[in-house]
Amino acid sequence: MRGRPTSIREEEILDSARDVFREEGHATTSAKIAKRARVSQGILFYRYQSKEALLAAVIQRETQPPELLREIATSAGRRSVGENLERIVETVLDSVSRAHPFLELAMTSPTSGEIHKLLFAKTKKPPPQQIVELIESYFVAEIGLGRVRAIDAMAAARAIFGACIDYVRSGQAAQGQDGRRAFIQGLVDILAYGAVKTTRAKRQG
């Protein structure tokens, strides 16, 4: 097409697909996505054999563990445990919020089974599992340093990830920054200091 380079970056196509899927949901067409990306439908179908494959590619990208989470997961021993947990929850919450609209599309699609197969065909370890394992690795490291007691690190990681998913799915994200801050602080308070009243005197950095 005139005015376009001969090589169209995959990121450009996925950015366009992401925006169109978010705006129009299942009702969108490959023609609309191609138009937004300023490529022909032929190019689109050459790279992605179907609209389902394109949605799967968008989901795969949008659900990848954030690089910031990878960095935080190796921060055991630096800052306080409470500060690290707050950063972890904030980062996971951002990640879930970004991916949620597309995961909802996949789950409610008439071809959800096909999308699911396409997602798992690209990786043996889905991004959500990678995120949970990164959080788990942080807890394991802090336990090794003696800053966190010997808890079930995987259970703690799943608690964070599951709470963030529930927060977004329930629509609480619409409460704005005040509601978000209260959620983060409440979750971190339980994770770092426990629910039993007498344990609050034993808070550790």
mmCIF file of N, CA, C and O in Angstrom, residues 97-154:
data_model
loop_
_atom_site.group_PDB
_atom_site.id
_atom_site.type_symbol
_atom_site.label_atom_id
_atom_site.label_comp_id
_atom_site.label_asym_id
_atom_site.label_seq_id
_atom_site.Cartn_x
_atom_site.Cartn_y
_atom_site.Cartn_z
ATOM 1 N N SER A 97 -5.484 -5.628 34.803
ATOM 2 C CA SER A 97 -6.400 -4.625 34.240
ATOM 3 C C SER A 97 -6.198 -4.492 32.734
ATOM 4 O O SER A 97 -7.166 -4.339 31.980
ATOM 5 N N ARG A 98 -4.956 -4.554 32.294
ATOM 6 C CA ARG A 98 -4.654 -4.432 30.874
ATOM 7 C C ARG A 98 -5.153 -5.650 30.089
ATOM 8 O O ARG A 98 -5.684 -5.525 28.986
ATOM 9 N N ALA A 99 -5.007 -6.830 30.667
ATOM 10 C CA ALA A 99 -5.337 -8.062 29.948
ATOM 11 C C ALA A 99 -6.815 -8.444 30.042
ATOM 12 O O ALA A 99 -7.329 -9.148 29.166
ATOM 13 N N HIS A 100 -7.500 -7.988 31.077
ATOM 14 C CA HIS A 100 -8.861 -8.454 31.366
ATOM 15 C C HIS A 100 -9.839 -8.326 30.193
ATOM 16 O O HIS A 100 -10.570 -9.287 29.902
ATOM 17 N N PRO A 101 -9.913 -7.180 29.502
ATOM 18 C CA PRO A 101 -10.898 -7.074 28.413
ATOM 19 C C PRO A 101 -10.733 -8.144 27.344
ATOM 20 O O PRO A 101 -11.723 -8.635 26.790
ATOM 21 N N PHE A 102 -9.492 -8.515 27.068
ATOM 22 C CA PHE A 102 -9.229 -9.490 26.009
ATOM 23 C C PHE A 102 -9.487 -10.921 26.479
ATOM 24 O O PHE A 102 -9.945 -11.764 25.713
ATOM 25 N N LEU A 103 -9.221 -11.178 27.747
ATOM 26 C CA LEU A 103 -9.537 -12.495 28.302
ATOM 27 C C LEU A 103 -11.048 -12.696 28.351
ATOM 28 O O LEU A 103 -11.549 -13.803 28.091
ATOM 29 N N GLU A 104 -11.781 -11.629 28.652
ATOM 30 C CA GLU A 104 -13.249 -11.706 28.637
ATOM 31 C C GLU A 104 -13.748 -11.998 27.228
ATOM 32 O O GLU A 104 -14.686 -12.784 27.045
ATOM 33 N N LEU A 105 -13.141 -11.358 26.247
ATOM 34 C CA LEU A 105 -13.517 -11.626 24.860
ATOM 35 C C LEU A 105 -13.306 -13.091 24.510
ATOM 36 O O LEU A 105 -14.152 -13.719 23.874
ATOM 37 N N ALA A 106 -12.168 -13.627 24.932
ATOM 38 C CA ALA A 106 -11.856 -15.024 24.630
ATOM 39 C C ALA A 106 -12.853 -15.963 25.287
ATOM 40 O O ALA A 106 -13.308 -16.933 24.678
ATOM 41 N N MET A 107 -13.191 -15.684 26.552
ATOM 42 C CA MET A 107 -14.094 -16.570 27.291
ATOM 43 C C MET A 107 -15.530 -16.518 26.770
ATOM 44 O O MET A 107 -16.250 -17.509 26.832
ATOM 45 N N THR A 108 -15.949 -15.371 26.252
ATOM 46 C CA THR A 108 -17.335 -15.227 25.797
ATOM 47 C C THR A 108 -17.490 -15.433 24.289
ATOM 48 O O THR A 108 -18.598 -15.353 23.765
ATOM 49 N N SER A 109 -16.385 -15.688 23.611
ATOM 50 C CA SER A 109 -16.444 -15.877 22.166
ATOM 51 C C SER A 109 -17.108 -17.205 21.803
ATOM 52 O O SER A 109 -16.907 -18.217 22.489
ATOM 53 N N PRO A 110 -17.881 -17.241 20.728
ATOM 54 C CA PRO A 110 -18.462 -18.507 20.253
ATOM 55 C C PRO A 110 -17.380 -19.513 19.873
ATOM 56 O O PRO A 110 -17.628 -20.709 19.812
ATOM 57 N N THR A 111 -16.174 -19.013 19.621
ATOM 58 C CA THR A 111 -15.062 -19.892 19.246
ATOM 59 C C THR A 111 -14.002 -19.920 20.358
ATOM 60 O O THR A 111 -12.806 -20.022 20.078
ATOM 61 N N SER A 112 -14.455 -19.830 21.604
ATOM 62 C CA SER A 112 -13.522 -19.783 22.735
ATOM 63 C C SER A 112 -12.620 -21.016 22.792
ATOM 64 O O SER A 112 -11.450 -20.927 23.171
ATOM 65 N N GLY A 113 -13.162 -22.171 22.402
ATOM 66 C CA GLY A 113 -12.359 -23.394 22.414
ATOM 67 C C GLY A 113 -11.177 -23.298 21.471
ATOM 68 O O GLY A 113 -10.065 -23.707 21.808
ATOM 69 N N GLU A 114 -11.406 -22.743 20.291
ATOM 70 C CA GLU A 114 -10.333 -22.586 19.311
ATOM 71 C C GLU A 114 -9.284 -21.597 19.814
ATOM 72 O O GLU A 114 -8.074 -21.833 19.672
ATOM 73 N N ILE A 115 -9.738 -20.483 20.403
ATOM 74 C CA ILE A 115 -8.814 -19.471 20.934
ATOM 75 C C ILE A 115 -7.962 -20.076 22.042
ATOM 76 O O ILE A 115 -6.758 -19.854 22.119
ATOM 77 N N HIS A 116 -8.596 -20.874 22.901
ATOM 78 C CA HIS A 116 -7.883 -21.522 24.001
ATOM 79 C C HIS A 116 -6.783 -22.443 23.460
ATOM 80 O O HIS A 116 -5.647 -22.443 23.966
ATOM 81 N N LYS A 117 -7.106 -23.219 22.432
ATOM 82 C CA LYS A 117 -6.108 -24.116 21.837
ATOM 83 C C LYS A 117 -4.951 -23.328 21.242
ATOM 84 O O LYS A 117 -3.781 -23.714 21.363
ATOM 85 N N LEU A 118 -5.259 -22.224 20.577
ATOM 86 C CA LEU A 118 -4.222 -21.402 19.964
ATOM 87 C C LEU A 118 -3.296 -20.815 21.025
ATOM 88 O O LEU A 118 -2.088 -20.739 20.834
ATOM 89 N N LEU A 119 -3.861 -20.404 22.146
ATOM 90 C CA LEU A 119 -3.056 -19.832 23.225
ATOM 91 C C LEU A 119 -2.084 -20.856 23.791
ATOM 92 O O LEU A 119 -0.900 -20.568 24.006
ATOM 93 N N PHE A 120 -2.575 -22.060 24.027
ATOM 94 C CA PHE A 120 -1.724 -23.082 24.633
ATOM 95 C C PHE A 120 -0.776 -23.714 23.629
ATOM 96 O O PHE A 120 0.214 -24.337 24.024
ATOM 97 N N ALA A 121 -1.061 -23.527 22.340
ATOM 98 C CA ALA A 121 -0.156 -24.069 21.329
ATOM 99 C C ALA A 121 1.143 -23.271 21.264
ATOM 100 O O ALA A 121 2.171 -23.775 20.823
ATOM 101 N N LYS A 122 1.100 -22.018 21.740
ATOM 102 C CA LYS A 122 2.269 -21.141 21.649
ATOM 103 C C LYS A 122 3.189 -21.226 22.859
ATOM 104 O O LYS A 122 4.312 -20.759 22.817
ATOM 105 N N THR A 123 2.689 -21.777 23.938
ATOM 106 C CA THR A 123 3.525 -21.848 25.139
ATOM 107 C C THR A 123 3.094 -23.000 26.031
ATOM 108 O O THR A 123 1.902 -23.299 26.127
ATOM 109 N N LYS A 124 4.056 -23.642 26.664
ATOM 110 C CA LYS A 124 3.740 -24.721 27.597
ATOM 111 C C LYS A 124 3.392 -24.164 28.976
ATOM 112 O O LYS A 124 2.812 -24.857 29.807
ATOM 113 N N LYS A 125 3.791 -22.922 29.209
ATOM 114 C CA LYS A 125 3.536 -22.298 30.505
ATOM 115 C C LYS A 125 2.829 -20.970 30.268
ATOM 116 O O LYS A 125 3.459 -19.979 29.886
ATOM 117 N N PRO A 126 1.506 -20.921 30.461
ATOM 118 C CA PRO A 126 0.738 -19.703 30.211
ATOM 119 C C PRO A 126 1.262 -18.528 31.035
ATOM 120 O O PRO A 126 1.771 -18.722 32.149
ATOM 121 N N PRO A 127 1.155 -17.300 30.510
ATOM 122 C CA PRO A 127 1.616 -16.122 31.241
ATOM 123 C C PRO A 127 1.095 -16.006 32.674
ATOM 124 O O PRO A 127 1.878 -15.645 33.567
ATOM 125 N N PRO A 128 -0.195 -16.304 32.947
ATOM 126 C CA PRO A 128 -0.638 -16.221 34.340
ATOM 127 C C PRO A 128 0.177 -17.110 35.278
ATOM 128 O O PRO A 128 0.484 -16.720 36.406
ATOM 129 N N GLN A 129 0.537 -18.302 34.801
ATOM 130 C CA GLN A 129 1.364 -19.199 35.614
ATOM 131 C C GLN A 129 2.754 -18.608 35.819
ATOM 132 O O GLN A 129 3.338 -18.707 36.908
ATOM 133 N N GLN A 130 3.281 -17.964 34.793
ATOM 134 C CA GLN A 130 4.585 -17.324 34.913
ATOM 135 C C GLN A 130 4.551 -16.210 35.951
ATOM 136 O O GLN A 130 5.491 -16.048 36.741
ATOM 137 N N ILE A 131 3.462 -15.439 35.964
ATOM 138 C CA ILE A 131 3.317 -14.351 36.925
ATOM 139 C C ILE A 131 3.286 -14.897 38.349
ATOM 140 O O ILE A 131 3.982 -14.400 39.238
ATOM 141 N N VAL A 132 2.489 -15.939 38.559
ATOM 142 C CA VAL A 132 2.390 -16.541 39.889
ATOM 143 C C VAL A 132 3.747 -17.079 40.338
ATOM 144 O O VAL A 132 4.154 -16.910 41.496
ATOM 145 N N GLU A 133 4.469 -17.691 39.430
ATOM 146 C CA GLU A 133 5.773 -18.257 39.791
ATOM 147 C C GLU A 133 6.803 -17.172 40.111
ATOM 148 O O GLU A 133 7.678 -17.368 40.957
ATOM 149 N N LEU A 134 6.701 -16.027 39.454
ATOM 150 C CA LEU A 134 7.590 -14.908 39.782
ATOM 151 C C LEU A 134 7.327 -14.405 41.196
ATOM 152 O O LEU A 134 8.260 -14.136 41.960
ATOM 153 N N ILE A 135 6.056 -14.282 41.539
ATOM 154 C CA ILE A 135 5.710 -13.836 42.893
ATOM 155 C C ILE A 135 6.163 -14.875 43.915
ATOM 156 O O ILE A 135 6.705 -14.533 44.972
ATOM 157 N N GLU A 136 5.940 -16.136 43.577
ATOM 158 C CA GLU A 136 6.380 -17.217 44.464
ATOM 159 C C GLU A 136 7.878 -17.125 44.715
ATOM 160 O O GLU A 136 8.350 -17.298 45.858
ATOM 161 N N SER A 137 8.662 -16.861 43.675
ATOM 162 C CA SER A 137 10.113 -16.800 43.821
ATOM 163 C C SER A 137 10.523 -15.683 44.771
ATOM 164 O O SER A 137 11.518 -15.816 45.495
ATOM 165 N N TYR A 138 9.765 -14.597 44.781
ATOM 166 C CA TYR A 138 10.062 -13.506 45.719
ATOM 167 C C TYR A 138 9.874 -13.986 47.156
ATOM 168 O O TYR A 138 10.732 -13.781 48.017
ATOM 169 N N PHE A 139 8.739 -14.631 47.425
ATOM 170 C CA PHE A 139 8.475 -15.124 48.779
ATOM 171 C C PHE A 139 9.526 -16.154 49.207
ATOM 172 O O PHE A 139 9.990 -16.129 50.349
ATOM 173 N N VAL A 140 9.891 -17.040 48.309
ATOM 174 C CA VAL A 140 10.896 -18.052 48.624
ATOM 175 C C VAL A 140 12.213 -17.381 49.025
ATOM 176 O O VAL A 140 12.877 -17.787 49.999
ATOM 177 N N ALA A 141 12.588 -16.335 48.278
ATOM 178 C CA ALA A 141 13.835 -15.629 48.585
ATOM 179 C C ALA A 141 13.767 -14.941 49.945
ATOM 180 O O ALA A 141 14.730 -14.986 50.729
ATOM 181 N N GLU A 142 12.623 -14.315 50.242
ATOM 182 C CA GLU A 142 12.479 -13.631 51.535
ATOM 183 C C GLU A 142 12.462 -14.628 52.689
ATOM 184 O O GLU A 142 13.002 -14.356 53.769
ATOM 185 N N ILE A 143 11.879 -15.785 52.467
ATOM 186 C CA ILE A 143 11.890 -16.842 53.489
ATOM 187 C C ILE A 143 13.336 -17.280 53.738
ATOM 188 O O ILE A 143 13.762 -17.468 54.883
ATOM 189 N N GLY A 144 14.087 -17.421 52.662
ATOM 190 C CA GLY A 144 15.489 -17.818 52.789
ATOM 191 C C GLY A 144 16.314 -16.801 53.550
ATOM 192 O O GLY A 144 17.269 -17.159 54.252
ATOM 193 N N LEU A 145 15.947 -15.526 53.441
ATOM 194 C CA LEU A 145 16.653 -14.463 54.153
ATOM 195 C C LEU A 145 16.176 -14.301 55.594
ATOM 196 O O LEU A 145 16.762 -13.538 56.364
ATOM 197 N N GLY A 146 15.093 -15.000 55.924
ATOM 198 C CA GLY A 146 14.562 -14.917 57.283
ATOM 199 C C GLY A 146 13.690 -13.705 57.529
ATOM 200 O O GLY A 146 13.331 -13.411 58.677
ATOM 201 N N ARG A 147 13.312 -12.982 56.460
ATOM 202 C CA ARG A 147 12.465 -11.803 56.634
ATOM 203 C C ARG A 147 10.979 -12.149 56.579
ATOM 204 O O ARG A 147 10.136 -11.339 56.956
ATOM 205 N N VAL A 148 10.668 -13.340 56.072
ATOM 206 C CA VAL A 148 9.291 -13.830 56.032
ATOM 207 C C VAL A 148 9.292 -15.224 56.627
ATOM 208 O O VAL A 148 10.201 -16.012 56.368
ATOM 209 N N ARG A 149 8.286 -15.522 57.435
ATOM 210 C CA ARG A 149 8.239 -16.843 58.062
ATOM 211 C C ARG A 149 7.986 -17.918 57.009
ATOM 212 O O ARG A 149 7.617 -17.614 55.874
ATOM 213 N N ALA A 150 8.155 -19.162 57.375
ATOM 214 C CA ALA A 150 8.061 -20.283 56.426
ATOM 215 C C ALA A 150 6.610 -20.548 56.035
ATOM 216 O O ALA A 150 5.962 -21.468 56.538
ATOM 217 N N ILE A 151 6.107 -19.735 55.129
ATOM 218 C CA ILE A 151 4.747 -19.900 54.632
ATOM 219 C C ILE A 151 4.763 -20.702 53.336
ATOM 220 O O ILE A 151 5.820 -21.005 52.782
ATOM 221 N N ASP A 152 3.580 -21.038 52.834
ATOM 222 C CA ASP A 152 3.448 -21.673 51.524
ATOM 223 C C ASP A 152 3.565 -20.560 50.487
ATOM 224 O O ASP A 152 2.622 -19.794 50.262
ATOM 225 N N ALA A 153 4.729 -20.429 49.867
ATOM 226 C CA ALA A 153 4.994 -19.328 48.945
ATOM 227 C C ALA A 153 4.055 -19.337 47.741
ATOM 228 O O ALA A 153 3.626 -18.280 47.271
ATOM 229 N N MET A 154 3.735 -20.512 47.225
ATOM 230 C CA MET A 154 2.828 -20.594 46.089
ATOM 231 C C MET A 154 1.422 -20.142 46.468
ATOM 232 O O MET A 154 0.747 -19.440 45.704
#
